[in-house]
XYZ file of N, CA, C and O in Angstrom:
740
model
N 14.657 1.453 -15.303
C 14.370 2.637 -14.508
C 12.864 2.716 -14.239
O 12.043 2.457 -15.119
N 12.571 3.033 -13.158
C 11.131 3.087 -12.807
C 10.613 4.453 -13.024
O 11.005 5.480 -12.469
N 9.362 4.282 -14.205
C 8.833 5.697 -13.849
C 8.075 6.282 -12.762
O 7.435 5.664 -11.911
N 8.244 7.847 -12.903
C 7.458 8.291 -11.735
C 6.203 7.882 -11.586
O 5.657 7.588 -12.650
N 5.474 7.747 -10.494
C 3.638 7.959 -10.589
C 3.205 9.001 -11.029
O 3.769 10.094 -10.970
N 1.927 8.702 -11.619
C 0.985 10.058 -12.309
C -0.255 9.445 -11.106
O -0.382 8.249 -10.845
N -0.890 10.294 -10.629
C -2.196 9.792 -9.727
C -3.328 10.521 -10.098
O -3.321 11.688 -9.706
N -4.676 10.021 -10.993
C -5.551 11.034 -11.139
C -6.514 10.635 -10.518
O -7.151 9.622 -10.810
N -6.847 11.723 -9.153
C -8.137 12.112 -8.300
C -9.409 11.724 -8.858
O -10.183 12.668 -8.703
N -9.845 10.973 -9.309
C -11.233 11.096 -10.205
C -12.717 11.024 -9.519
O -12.918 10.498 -8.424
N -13.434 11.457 -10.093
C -15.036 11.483 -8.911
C -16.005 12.459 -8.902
O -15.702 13.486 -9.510
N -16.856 12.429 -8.492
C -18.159 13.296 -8.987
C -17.732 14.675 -7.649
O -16.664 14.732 -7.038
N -18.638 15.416 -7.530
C -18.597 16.434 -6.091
C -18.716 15.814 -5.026
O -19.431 14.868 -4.694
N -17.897 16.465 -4.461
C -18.236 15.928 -2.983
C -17.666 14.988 -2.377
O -17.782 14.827 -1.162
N -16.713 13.958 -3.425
C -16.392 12.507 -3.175
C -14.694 12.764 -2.128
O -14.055 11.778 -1.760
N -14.416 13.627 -1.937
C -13.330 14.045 -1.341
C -11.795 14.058 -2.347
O -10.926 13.351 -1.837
N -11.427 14.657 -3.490
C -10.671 14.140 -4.100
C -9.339 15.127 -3.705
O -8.194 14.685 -3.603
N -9.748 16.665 -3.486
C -8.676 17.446 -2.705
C -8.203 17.210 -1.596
O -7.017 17.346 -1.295
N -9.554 16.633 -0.503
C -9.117 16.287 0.396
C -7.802 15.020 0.772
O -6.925 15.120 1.630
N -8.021 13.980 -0.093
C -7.702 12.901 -0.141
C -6.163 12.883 -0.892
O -5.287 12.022 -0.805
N -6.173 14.410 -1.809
C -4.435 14.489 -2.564
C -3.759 14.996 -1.876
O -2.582 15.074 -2.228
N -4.149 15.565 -0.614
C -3.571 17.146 0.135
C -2.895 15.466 1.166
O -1.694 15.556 1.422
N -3.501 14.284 1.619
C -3.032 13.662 2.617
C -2.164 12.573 1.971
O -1.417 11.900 2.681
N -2.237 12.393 0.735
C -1.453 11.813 -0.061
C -0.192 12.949 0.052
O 0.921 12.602 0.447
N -0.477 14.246 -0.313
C 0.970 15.048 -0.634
C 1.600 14.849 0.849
O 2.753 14.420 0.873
N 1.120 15.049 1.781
C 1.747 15.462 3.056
C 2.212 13.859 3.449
O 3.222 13.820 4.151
N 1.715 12.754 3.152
C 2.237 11.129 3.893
C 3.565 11.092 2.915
O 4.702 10.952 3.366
N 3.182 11.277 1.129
C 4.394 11.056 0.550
C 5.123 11.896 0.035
O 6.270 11.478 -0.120
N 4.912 13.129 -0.371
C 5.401 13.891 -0.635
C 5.001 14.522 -2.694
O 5.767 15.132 -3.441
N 4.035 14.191 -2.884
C 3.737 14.405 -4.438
C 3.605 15.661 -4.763
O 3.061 16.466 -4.007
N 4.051 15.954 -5.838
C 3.378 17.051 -6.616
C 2.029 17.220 -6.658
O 1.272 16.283 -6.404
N 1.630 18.326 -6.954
C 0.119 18.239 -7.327
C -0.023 19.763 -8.092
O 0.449 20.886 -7.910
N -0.860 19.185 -8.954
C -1.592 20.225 -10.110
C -3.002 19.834 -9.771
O -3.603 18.767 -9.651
N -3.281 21.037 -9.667
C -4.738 21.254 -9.527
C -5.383 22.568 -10.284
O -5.379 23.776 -10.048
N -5.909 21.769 -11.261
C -6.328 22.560 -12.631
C -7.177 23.747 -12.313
O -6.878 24.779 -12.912
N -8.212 23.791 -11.455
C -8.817 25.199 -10.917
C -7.925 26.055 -10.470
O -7.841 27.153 -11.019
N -7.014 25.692 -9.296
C -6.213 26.953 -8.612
C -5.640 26.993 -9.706
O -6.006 28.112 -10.064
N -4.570 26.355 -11.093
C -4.343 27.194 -11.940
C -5.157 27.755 -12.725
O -4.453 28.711 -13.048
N -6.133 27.898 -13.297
C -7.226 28.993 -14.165
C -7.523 29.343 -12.756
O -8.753 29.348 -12.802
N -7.345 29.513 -12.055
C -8.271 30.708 -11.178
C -7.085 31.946 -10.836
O -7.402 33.133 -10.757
N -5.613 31.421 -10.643
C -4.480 32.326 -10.733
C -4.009 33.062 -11.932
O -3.275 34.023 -11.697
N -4.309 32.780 -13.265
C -4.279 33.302 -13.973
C -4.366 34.855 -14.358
O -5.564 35.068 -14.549
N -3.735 35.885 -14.532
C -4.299 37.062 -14.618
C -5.943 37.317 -15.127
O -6.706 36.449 -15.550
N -6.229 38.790 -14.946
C -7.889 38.698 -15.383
C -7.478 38.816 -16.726
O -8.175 38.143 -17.485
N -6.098 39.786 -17.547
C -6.631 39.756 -18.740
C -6.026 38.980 -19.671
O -5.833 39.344 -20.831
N -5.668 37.767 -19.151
C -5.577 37.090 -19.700
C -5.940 36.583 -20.673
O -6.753 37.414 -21.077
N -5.933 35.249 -21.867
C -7.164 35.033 -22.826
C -7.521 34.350 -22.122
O -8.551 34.896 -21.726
N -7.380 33.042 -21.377
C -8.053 32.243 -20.737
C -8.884 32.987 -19.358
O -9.996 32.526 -19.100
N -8.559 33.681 -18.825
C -9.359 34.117 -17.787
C -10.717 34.863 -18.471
O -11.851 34.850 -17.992
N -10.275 35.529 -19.750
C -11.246 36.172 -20.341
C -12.557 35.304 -20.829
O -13.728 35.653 -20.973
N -12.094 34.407 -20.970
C -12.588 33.011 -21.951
C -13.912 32.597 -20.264
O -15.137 32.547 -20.374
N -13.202 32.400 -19.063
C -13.871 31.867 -17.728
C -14.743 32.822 -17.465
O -15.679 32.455 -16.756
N -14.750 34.369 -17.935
C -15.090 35.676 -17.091
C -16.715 35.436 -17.754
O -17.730 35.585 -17.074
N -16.716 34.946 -19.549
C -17.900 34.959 -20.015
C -18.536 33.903 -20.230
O -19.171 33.682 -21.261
N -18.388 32.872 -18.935
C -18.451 31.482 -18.656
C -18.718 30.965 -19.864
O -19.800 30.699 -20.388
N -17.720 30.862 -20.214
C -17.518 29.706 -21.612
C -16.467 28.521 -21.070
O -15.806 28.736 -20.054
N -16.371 27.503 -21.660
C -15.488 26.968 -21.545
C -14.339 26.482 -22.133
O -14.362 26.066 -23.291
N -12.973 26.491 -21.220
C -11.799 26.985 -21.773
C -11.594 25.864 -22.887
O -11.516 24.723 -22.432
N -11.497 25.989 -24.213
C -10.954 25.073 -25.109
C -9.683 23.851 -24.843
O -8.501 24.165 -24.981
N -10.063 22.573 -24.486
C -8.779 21.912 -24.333
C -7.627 22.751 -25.054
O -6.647 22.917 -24.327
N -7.537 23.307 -26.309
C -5.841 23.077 -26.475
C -5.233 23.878 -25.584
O -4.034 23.684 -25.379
N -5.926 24.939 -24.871
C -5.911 26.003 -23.564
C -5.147 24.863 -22.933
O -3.956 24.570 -23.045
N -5.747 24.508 -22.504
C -5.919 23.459 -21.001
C -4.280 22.674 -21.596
O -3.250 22.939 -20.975
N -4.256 22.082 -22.365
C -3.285 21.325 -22.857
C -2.125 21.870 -22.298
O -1.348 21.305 -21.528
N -2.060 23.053 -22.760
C -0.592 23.977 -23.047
C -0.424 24.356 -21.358
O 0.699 24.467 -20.867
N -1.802 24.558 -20.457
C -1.246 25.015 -18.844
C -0.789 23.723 -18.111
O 0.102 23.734 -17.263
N -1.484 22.571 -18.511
C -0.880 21.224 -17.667
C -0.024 20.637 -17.946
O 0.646 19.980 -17.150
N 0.190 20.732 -19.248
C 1.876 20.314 -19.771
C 2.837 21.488 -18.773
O 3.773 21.287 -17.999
N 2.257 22.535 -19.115
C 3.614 23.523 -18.182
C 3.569 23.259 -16.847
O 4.508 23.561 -16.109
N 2.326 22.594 -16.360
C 2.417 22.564 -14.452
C 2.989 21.123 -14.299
O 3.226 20.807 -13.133
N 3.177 20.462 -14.976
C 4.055 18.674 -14.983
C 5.101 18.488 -14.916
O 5.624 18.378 -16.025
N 5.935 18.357 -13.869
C 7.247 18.291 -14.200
C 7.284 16.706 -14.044
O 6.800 16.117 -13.077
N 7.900 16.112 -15.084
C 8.288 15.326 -15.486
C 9.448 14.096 -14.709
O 9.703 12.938 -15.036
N 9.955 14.938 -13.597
C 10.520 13.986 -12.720
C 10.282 13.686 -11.420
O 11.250 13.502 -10.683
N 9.131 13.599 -10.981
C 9.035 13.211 -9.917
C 7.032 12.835 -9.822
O 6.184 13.475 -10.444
N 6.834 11.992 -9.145
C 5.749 11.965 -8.610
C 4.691 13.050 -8.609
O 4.794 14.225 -8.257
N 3.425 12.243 -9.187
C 2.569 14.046 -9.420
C 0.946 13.776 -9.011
O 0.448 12.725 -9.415
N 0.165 14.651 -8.263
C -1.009 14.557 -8.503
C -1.906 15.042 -9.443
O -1.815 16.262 -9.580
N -2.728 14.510 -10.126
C -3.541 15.612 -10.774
C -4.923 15.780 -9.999
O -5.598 14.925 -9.425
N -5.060 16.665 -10.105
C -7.072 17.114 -9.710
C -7.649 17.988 -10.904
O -7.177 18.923 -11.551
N -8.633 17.436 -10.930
C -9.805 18.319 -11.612
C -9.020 18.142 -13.235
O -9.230 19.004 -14.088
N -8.414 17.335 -13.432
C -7.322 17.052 -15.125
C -7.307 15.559 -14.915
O -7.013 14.960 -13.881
N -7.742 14.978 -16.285
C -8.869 15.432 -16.931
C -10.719 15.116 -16.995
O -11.342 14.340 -16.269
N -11.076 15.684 -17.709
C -13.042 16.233 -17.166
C -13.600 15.359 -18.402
O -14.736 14.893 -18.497
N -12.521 15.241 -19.346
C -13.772 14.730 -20.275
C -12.725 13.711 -21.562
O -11.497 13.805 -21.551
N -13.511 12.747 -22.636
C -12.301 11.848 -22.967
C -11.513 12.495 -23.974
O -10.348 12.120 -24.105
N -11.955 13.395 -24.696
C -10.671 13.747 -25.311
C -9.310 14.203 -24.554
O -8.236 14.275 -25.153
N -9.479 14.536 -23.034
C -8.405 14.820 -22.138
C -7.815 13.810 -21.795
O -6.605 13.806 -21.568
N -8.865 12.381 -21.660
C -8.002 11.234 -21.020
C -7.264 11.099 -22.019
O -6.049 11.010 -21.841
N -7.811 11.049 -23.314
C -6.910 10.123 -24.295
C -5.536 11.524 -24.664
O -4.440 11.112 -25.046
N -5.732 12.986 -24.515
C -4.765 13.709 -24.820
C -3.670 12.823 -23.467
O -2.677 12.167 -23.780
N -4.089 12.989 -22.175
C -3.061 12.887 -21.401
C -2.356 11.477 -21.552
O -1.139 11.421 -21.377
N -3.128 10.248 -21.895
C -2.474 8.909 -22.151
C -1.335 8.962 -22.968
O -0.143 8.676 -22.854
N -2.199 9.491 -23.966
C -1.188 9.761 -25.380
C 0.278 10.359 -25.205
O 1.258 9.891 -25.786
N 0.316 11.454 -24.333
C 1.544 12.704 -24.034
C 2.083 11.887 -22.983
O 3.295 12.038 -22.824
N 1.498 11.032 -22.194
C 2.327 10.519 -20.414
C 2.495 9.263 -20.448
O 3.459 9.016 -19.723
N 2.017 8.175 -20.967
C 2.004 7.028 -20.530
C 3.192 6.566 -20.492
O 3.639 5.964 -19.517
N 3.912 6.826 -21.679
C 5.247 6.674 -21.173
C 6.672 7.081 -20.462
O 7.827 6.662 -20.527
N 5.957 8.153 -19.725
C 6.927 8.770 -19.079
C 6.588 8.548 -17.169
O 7.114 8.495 -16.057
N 5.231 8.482 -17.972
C 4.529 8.126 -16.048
C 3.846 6.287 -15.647
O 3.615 5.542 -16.600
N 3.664 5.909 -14.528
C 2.925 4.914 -14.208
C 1.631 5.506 -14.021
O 1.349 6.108 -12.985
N 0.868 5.370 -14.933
C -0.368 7.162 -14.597
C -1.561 5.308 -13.353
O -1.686 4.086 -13.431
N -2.009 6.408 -12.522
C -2.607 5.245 -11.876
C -3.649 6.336 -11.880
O -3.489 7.556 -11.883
N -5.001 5.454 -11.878
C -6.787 6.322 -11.466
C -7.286 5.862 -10.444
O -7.699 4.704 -10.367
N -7.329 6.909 -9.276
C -8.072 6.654 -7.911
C -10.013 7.091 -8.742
O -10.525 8.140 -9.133
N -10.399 5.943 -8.681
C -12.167 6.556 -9.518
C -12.533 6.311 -7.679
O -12.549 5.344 -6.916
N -12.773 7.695 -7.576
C -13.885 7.368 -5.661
C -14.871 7.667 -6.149
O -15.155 8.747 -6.667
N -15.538 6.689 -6.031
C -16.958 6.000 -6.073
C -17.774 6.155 -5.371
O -17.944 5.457 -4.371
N -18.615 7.278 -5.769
C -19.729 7.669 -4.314
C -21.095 7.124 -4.761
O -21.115 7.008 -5.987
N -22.007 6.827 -4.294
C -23.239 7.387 -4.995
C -24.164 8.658 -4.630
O -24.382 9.220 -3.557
N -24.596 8.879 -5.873
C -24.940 10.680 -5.647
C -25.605 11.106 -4.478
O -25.568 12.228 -3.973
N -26.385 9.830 -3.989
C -26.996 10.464 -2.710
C -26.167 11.031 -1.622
O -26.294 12.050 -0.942
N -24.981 9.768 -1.655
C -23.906 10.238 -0.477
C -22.631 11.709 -1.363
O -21.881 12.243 -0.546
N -22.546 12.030 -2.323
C -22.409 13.323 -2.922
C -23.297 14.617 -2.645
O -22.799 15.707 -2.364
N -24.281 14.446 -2.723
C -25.364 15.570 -2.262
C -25.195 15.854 -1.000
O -25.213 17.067 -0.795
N -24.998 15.044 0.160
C -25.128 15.056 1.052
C -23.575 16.096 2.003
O -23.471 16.908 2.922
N -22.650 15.362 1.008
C -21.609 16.085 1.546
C -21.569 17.256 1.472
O -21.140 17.917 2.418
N -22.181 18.061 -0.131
C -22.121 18.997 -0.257
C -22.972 19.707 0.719
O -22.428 20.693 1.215
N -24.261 19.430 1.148
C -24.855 19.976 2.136
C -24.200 20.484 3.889
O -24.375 21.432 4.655
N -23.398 19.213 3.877
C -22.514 19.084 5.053
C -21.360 20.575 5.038
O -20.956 21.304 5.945
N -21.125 20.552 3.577
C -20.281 21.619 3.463
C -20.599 22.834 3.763
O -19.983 23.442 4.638
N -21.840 23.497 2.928
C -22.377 24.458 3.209
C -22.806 24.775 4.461
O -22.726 25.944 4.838
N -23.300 23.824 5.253
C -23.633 23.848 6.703
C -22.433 24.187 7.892
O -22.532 24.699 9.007
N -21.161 23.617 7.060
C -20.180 24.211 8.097
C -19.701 24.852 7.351
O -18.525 24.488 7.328
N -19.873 25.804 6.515
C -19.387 27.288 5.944
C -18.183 26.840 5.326
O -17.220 27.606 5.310
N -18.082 25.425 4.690
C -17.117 25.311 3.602
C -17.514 25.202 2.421
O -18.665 25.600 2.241
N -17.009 24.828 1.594
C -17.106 24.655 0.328
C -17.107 25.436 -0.489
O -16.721 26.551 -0.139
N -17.503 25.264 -1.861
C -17.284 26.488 -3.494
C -18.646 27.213 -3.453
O -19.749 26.669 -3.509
N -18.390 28.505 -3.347
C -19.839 29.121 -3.584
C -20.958 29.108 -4.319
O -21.999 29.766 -4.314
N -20.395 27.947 -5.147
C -21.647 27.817 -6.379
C -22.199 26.452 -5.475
O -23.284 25.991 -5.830
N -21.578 25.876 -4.464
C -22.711 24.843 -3.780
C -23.770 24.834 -3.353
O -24.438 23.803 -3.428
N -24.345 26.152 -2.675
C -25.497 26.957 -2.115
C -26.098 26.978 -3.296
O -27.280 27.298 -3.169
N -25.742 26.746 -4.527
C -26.947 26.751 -5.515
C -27.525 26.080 -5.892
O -27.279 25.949 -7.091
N -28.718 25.092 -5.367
C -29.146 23.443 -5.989
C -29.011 23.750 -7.061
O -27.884 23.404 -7.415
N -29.746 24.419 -8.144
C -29.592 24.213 -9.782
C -28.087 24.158 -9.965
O -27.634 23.255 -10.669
N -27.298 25.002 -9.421
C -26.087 24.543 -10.022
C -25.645 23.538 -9.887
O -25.203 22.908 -10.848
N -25.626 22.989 -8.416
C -25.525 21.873 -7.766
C -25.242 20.516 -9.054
O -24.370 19.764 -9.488
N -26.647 20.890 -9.221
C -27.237 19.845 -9.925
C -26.968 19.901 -11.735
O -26.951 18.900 -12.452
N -26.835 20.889 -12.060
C -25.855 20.739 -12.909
C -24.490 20.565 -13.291
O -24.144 20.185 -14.409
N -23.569 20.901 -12.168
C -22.480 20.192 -12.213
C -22.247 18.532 -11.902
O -21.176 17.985 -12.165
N -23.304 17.874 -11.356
C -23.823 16.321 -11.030
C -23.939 15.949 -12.631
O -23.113 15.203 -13.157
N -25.055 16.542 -13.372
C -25.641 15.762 -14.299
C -24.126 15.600 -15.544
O -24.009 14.727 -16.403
N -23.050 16.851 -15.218
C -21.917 17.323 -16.387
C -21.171 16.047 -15.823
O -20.856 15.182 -16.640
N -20.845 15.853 -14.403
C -20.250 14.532 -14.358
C -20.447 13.466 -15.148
O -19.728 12.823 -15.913
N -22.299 13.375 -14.583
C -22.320 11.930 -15.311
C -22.475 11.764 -16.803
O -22.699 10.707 -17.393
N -22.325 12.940 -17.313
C -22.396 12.997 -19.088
C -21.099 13.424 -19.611
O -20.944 12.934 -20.730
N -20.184 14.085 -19.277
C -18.840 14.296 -19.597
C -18.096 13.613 -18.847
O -18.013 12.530 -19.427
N -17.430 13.557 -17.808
C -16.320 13.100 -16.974
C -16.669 11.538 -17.084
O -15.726 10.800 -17.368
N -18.142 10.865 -16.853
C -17.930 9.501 -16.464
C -17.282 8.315 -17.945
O -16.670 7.249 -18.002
N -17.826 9.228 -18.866
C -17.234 8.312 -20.011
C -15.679 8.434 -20.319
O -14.965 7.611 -20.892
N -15.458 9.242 -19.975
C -13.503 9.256 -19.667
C -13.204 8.399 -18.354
O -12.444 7.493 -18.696
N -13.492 8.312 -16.987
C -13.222 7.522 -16.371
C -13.570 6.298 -16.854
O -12.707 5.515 -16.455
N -14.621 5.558 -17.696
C -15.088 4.418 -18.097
C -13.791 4.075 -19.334
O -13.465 2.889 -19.385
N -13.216 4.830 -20.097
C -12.129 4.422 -21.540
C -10.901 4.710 -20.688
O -9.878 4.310 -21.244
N -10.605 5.530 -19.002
C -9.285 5.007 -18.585
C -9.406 3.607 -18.032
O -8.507 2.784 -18.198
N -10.471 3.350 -17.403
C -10.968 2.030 -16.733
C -9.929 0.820 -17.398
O -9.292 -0.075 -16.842
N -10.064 1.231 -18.907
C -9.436 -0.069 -19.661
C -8.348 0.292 -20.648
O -7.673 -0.496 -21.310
N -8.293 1.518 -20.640
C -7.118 2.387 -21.297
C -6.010 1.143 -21.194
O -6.063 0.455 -20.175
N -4.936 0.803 -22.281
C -3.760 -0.225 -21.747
C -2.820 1.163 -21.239
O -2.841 2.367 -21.493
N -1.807 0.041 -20.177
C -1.217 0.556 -19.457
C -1.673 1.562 -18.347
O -0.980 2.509 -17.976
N -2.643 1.322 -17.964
C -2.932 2.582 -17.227
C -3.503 1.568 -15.785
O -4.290 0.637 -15.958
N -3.226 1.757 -15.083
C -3.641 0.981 -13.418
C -5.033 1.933 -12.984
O -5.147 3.149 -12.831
N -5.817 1.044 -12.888
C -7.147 2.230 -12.577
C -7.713 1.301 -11.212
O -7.712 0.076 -11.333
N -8.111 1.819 -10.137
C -8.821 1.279 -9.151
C -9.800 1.892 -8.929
O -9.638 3.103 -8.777
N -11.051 1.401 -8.829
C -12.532 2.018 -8.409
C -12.412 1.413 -6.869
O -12.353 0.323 -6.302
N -12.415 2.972 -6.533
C -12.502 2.945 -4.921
C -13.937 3.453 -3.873
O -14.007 4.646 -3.578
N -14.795 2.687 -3.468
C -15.380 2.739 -2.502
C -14.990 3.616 -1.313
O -14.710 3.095 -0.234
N -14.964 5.131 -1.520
C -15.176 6.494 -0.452
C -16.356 6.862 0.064
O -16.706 8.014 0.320
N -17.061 5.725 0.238
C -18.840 6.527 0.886
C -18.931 6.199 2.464
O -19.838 6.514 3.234
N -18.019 5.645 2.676
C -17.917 5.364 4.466
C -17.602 6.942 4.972
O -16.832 7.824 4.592
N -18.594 6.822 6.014
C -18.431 8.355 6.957
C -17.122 8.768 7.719
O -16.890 9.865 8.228
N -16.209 7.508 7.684
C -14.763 8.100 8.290
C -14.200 8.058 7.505
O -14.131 7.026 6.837
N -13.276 9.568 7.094
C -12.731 9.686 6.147
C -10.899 9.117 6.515
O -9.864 9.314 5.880
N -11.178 8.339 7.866
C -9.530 7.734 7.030
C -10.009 6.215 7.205
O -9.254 5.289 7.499
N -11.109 6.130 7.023
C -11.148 4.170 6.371
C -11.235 4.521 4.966
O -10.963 3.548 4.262
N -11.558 5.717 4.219
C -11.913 6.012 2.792
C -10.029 6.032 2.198
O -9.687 5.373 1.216
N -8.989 6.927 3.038
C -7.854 7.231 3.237
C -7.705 5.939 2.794
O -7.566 5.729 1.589
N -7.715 4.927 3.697
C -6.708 3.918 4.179
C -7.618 2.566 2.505
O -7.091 1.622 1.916
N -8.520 2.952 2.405
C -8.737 2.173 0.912
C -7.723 3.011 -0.201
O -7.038 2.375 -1.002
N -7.714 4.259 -0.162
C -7.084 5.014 -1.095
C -5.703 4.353 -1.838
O -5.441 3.858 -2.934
N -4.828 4.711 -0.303
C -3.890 4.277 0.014
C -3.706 2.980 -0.804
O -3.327 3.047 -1.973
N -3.963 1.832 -0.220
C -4.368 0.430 -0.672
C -4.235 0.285 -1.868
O -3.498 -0.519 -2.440
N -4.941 1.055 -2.321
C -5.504 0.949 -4.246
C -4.057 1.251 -4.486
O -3.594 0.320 -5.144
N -2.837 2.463 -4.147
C -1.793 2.883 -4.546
C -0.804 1.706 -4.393
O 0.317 2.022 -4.791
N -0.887 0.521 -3.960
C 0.159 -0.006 -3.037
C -0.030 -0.712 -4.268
O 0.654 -1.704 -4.522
């Protein structure tokens, strides 16, 4: 029996990873969990919302217990923004590998072409409101490359796990698509 795909979005800001699951969901049809819109739906008085309100950050076993409940287990799934750092890769290996073909899209920007998008964003009145903030900016850059990149580096070679480092810095975003794609095939 073939297991389902697991697909995790991986990548610094800016690298297009919503963009890129939203055209994955609509060509094939995947699930998708996307770990912000759930903590951001959360009630306010929640514990976890309470936990976001006094910008702390939410304790994995939090996190554990909402993405296990947003996974359903039979069918094809995206993840975004899950997981940020390696005790998440290795929680999710540990709990999925054998239930999923977990595959890692790593889009590979370099920060210059990251900065840039985000600028692009703000300029056409998209993006997360904390983008307009260089310091924040720039601290969510530096949390990449000190939390998130050493979990993409131990799925890189994780066994069983299919990981492709994908080249997304081309300005048309369906030659970035159409590598995506590729890496999945």
């Amino acid at each position: 029996m073939t297991k389902p795909k697991m697909i995790l979005m991986m990548g610094g800001q800016g690298v297009g990873k919503g963009t890129h699951a939203r055209r994955l969901i609509a060509r094939d049809g995947y699930g998708y969990v996307e770990t912000g819109a759930i903590l951001r739906a959360l009630p306010p008085e929640s514990h976890i919302a309470q936990i976001m309100a006094r910008g702390e950050l939410v304790p994995d076993s939090d996190l554990y217990d909402l993405i296990a409940g947003a996974i359903n287990e039979s069918g094809d799934i995206i993840l975004d923004g899950f997981p940020r750092t390696l005790p998440q890769a290795k929680w999710l290996v540990k709990n999925y590998a054998d239930k999923f073909d977990i595959r890692v899209i790593y889009m590979n920007v370099p920060e210059d072409v990251m900065l840039a998008r985000i600028e692009k964003r703000i300029r056409e009145g998209g993006g997360r409101a904390d983008d307009a903030d260089a310091a924040v900016v720039r601290r969510r850059l530096d949390s990449f490359w000190k939390i998130t990149m050493p979990a993409i580096e131990w799925l890189r070679t994780a066994p069983g796990i299919k990981f492709a480092d994908v080249d997304v810095s081309d300005e048309n975003p369906d030659t970035n698509f159409a590598r995506i794609y590729g890496a999945l095939s």
